[in-house]
Short mmCIF file of C-alpha atoms in Angstrom, two decimals:
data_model
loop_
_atom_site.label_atom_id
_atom_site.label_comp_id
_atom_site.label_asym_id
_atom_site.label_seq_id
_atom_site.Cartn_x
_atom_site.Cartn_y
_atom_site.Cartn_z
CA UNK V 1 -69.03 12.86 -60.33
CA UNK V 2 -71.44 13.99 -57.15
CA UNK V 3 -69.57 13.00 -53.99
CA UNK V 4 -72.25 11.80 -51.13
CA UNK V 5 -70.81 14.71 -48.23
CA UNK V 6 -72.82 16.61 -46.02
CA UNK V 7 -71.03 20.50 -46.27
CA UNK V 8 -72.66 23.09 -43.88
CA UNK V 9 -72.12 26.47 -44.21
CA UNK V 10 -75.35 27.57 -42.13
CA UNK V 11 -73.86 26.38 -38.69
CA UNK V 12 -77.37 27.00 -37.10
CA UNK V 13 -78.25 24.04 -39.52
CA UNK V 14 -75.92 21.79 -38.45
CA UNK V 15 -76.72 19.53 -35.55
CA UNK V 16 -75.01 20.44 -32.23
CA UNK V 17 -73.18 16.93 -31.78
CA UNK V 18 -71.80 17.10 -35.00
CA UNK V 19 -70.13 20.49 -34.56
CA UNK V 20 -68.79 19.46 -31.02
CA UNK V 21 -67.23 16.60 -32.28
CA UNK V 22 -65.86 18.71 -35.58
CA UNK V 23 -64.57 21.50 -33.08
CA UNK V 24 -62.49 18.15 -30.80
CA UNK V 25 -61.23 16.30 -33.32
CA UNK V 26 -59.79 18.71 -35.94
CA UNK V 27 -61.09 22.70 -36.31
CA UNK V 28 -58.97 24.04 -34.00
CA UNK V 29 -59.39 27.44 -35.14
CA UNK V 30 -58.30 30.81 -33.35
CA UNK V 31 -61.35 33.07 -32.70
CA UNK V 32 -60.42 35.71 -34.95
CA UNK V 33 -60.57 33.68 -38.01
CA UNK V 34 -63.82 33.57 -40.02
CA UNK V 35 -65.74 30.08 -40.96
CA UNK V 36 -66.18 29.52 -44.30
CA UNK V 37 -67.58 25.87 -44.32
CA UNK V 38 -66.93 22.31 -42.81
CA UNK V 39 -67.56 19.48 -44.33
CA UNK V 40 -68.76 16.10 -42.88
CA UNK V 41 -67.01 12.98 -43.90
CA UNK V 42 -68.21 10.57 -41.24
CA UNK V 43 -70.38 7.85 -42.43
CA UNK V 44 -72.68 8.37 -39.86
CA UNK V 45 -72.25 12.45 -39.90
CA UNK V 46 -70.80 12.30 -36.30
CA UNK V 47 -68.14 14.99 -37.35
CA UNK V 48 -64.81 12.57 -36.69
CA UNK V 49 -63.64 13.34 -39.94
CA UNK V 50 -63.58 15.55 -42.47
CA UNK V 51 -62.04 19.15 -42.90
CA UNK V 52 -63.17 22.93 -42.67
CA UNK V 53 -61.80 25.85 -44.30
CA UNK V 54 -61.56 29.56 -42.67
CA UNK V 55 -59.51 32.95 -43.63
CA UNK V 56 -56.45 31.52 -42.58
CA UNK V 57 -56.48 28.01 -42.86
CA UNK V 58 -57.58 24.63 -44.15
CA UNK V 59 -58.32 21.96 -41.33
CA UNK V 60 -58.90 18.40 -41.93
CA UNK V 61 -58.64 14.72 -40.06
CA UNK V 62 -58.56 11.76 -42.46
CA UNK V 63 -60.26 8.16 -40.44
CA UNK V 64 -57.18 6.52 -38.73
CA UNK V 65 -55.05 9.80 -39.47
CA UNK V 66 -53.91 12.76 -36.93
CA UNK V 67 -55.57 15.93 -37.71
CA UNK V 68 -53.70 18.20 -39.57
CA UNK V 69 -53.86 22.51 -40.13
CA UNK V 70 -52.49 24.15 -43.22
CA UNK V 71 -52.22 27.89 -43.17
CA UNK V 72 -52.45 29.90 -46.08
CA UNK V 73 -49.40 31.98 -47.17
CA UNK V 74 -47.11 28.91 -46.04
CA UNK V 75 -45.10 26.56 -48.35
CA UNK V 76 -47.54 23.86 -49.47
CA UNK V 77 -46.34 21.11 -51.53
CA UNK V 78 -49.62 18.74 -53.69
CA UNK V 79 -49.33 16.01 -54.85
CA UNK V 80 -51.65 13.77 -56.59
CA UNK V 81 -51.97 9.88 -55.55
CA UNK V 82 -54.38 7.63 -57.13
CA UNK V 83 -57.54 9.74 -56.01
CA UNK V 84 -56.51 11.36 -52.90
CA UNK V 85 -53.79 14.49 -52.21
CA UNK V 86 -50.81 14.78 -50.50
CA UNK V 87 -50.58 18.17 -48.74
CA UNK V 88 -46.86 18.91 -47.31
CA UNK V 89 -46.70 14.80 -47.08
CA UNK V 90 -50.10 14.39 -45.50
CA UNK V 91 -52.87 12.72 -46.59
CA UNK V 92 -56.01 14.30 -47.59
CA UNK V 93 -59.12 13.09 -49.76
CA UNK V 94 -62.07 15.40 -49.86
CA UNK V 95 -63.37 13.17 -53.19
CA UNK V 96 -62.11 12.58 -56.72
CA UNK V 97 -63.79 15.99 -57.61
CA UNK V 98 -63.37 18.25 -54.61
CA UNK V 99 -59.51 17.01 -54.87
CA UNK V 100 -58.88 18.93 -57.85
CA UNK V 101 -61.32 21.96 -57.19
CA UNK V 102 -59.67 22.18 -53.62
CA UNK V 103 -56.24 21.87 -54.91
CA UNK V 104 -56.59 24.74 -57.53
CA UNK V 105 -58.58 26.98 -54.62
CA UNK V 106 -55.28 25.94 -52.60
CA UNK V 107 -53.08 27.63 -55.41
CA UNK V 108 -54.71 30.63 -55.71
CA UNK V 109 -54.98 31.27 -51.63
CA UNK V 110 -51.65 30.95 -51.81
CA UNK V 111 -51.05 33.72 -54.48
CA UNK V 112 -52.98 36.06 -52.27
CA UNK V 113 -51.37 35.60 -48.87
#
């Protein structure tokens, strides 16, 4: 299946609203770490949901959810629902395909730190 995101990892690329609102409502990340992507969930690609991925962490805010951080190296629990994960009890859907791809890149970051 080919889930209909937008994903930047060229952050020149990537209109200026959309990474304001990204960096208010969930990438809170420390200056040291190192941006690997972020992608866009919004409907209208306004950047109020979705989640990003650094060095260190995994960010994310689901519509009508808190944002939540998950740092690498920490306990994480998954768990599969219908199509959408549960990470440490909190709900996260990136797509019926990113969900599984995700979870396993989840596993092995958590090997290494």
């Amino acid at each position: 299946d080919h889930e209909n995101v937008r994903i930047y990892t060229d952050f020149l690329a990537m209109p200026e609203k959309t990474l304001k609102q990204v960096s208010r409502n969930f990438l809170f990340a420390d200056r040291s770490e190192e941006l690997w992507f972020i992608c866009d969930q919004s409907l209208l690609g306004t950047g109020k949901s979705g989640f990003a991925m650094t060095n260190h962490s995994l960010y994310w805010k689901a519509p009508m959810q808190p944002a939540h951080v998950f740092r690498y190296g920490h306990p994480l629990t998954i768990e599969f629902e219908e199509s959408w994960l549960n990470l440490n009890g909190a709900f996260f859907d990136a797509g019926k395909s990113l969900n599984v791809r995700l979870s396993k890149l989840l596993r092995r970051l958590q090997e290494v730190f």
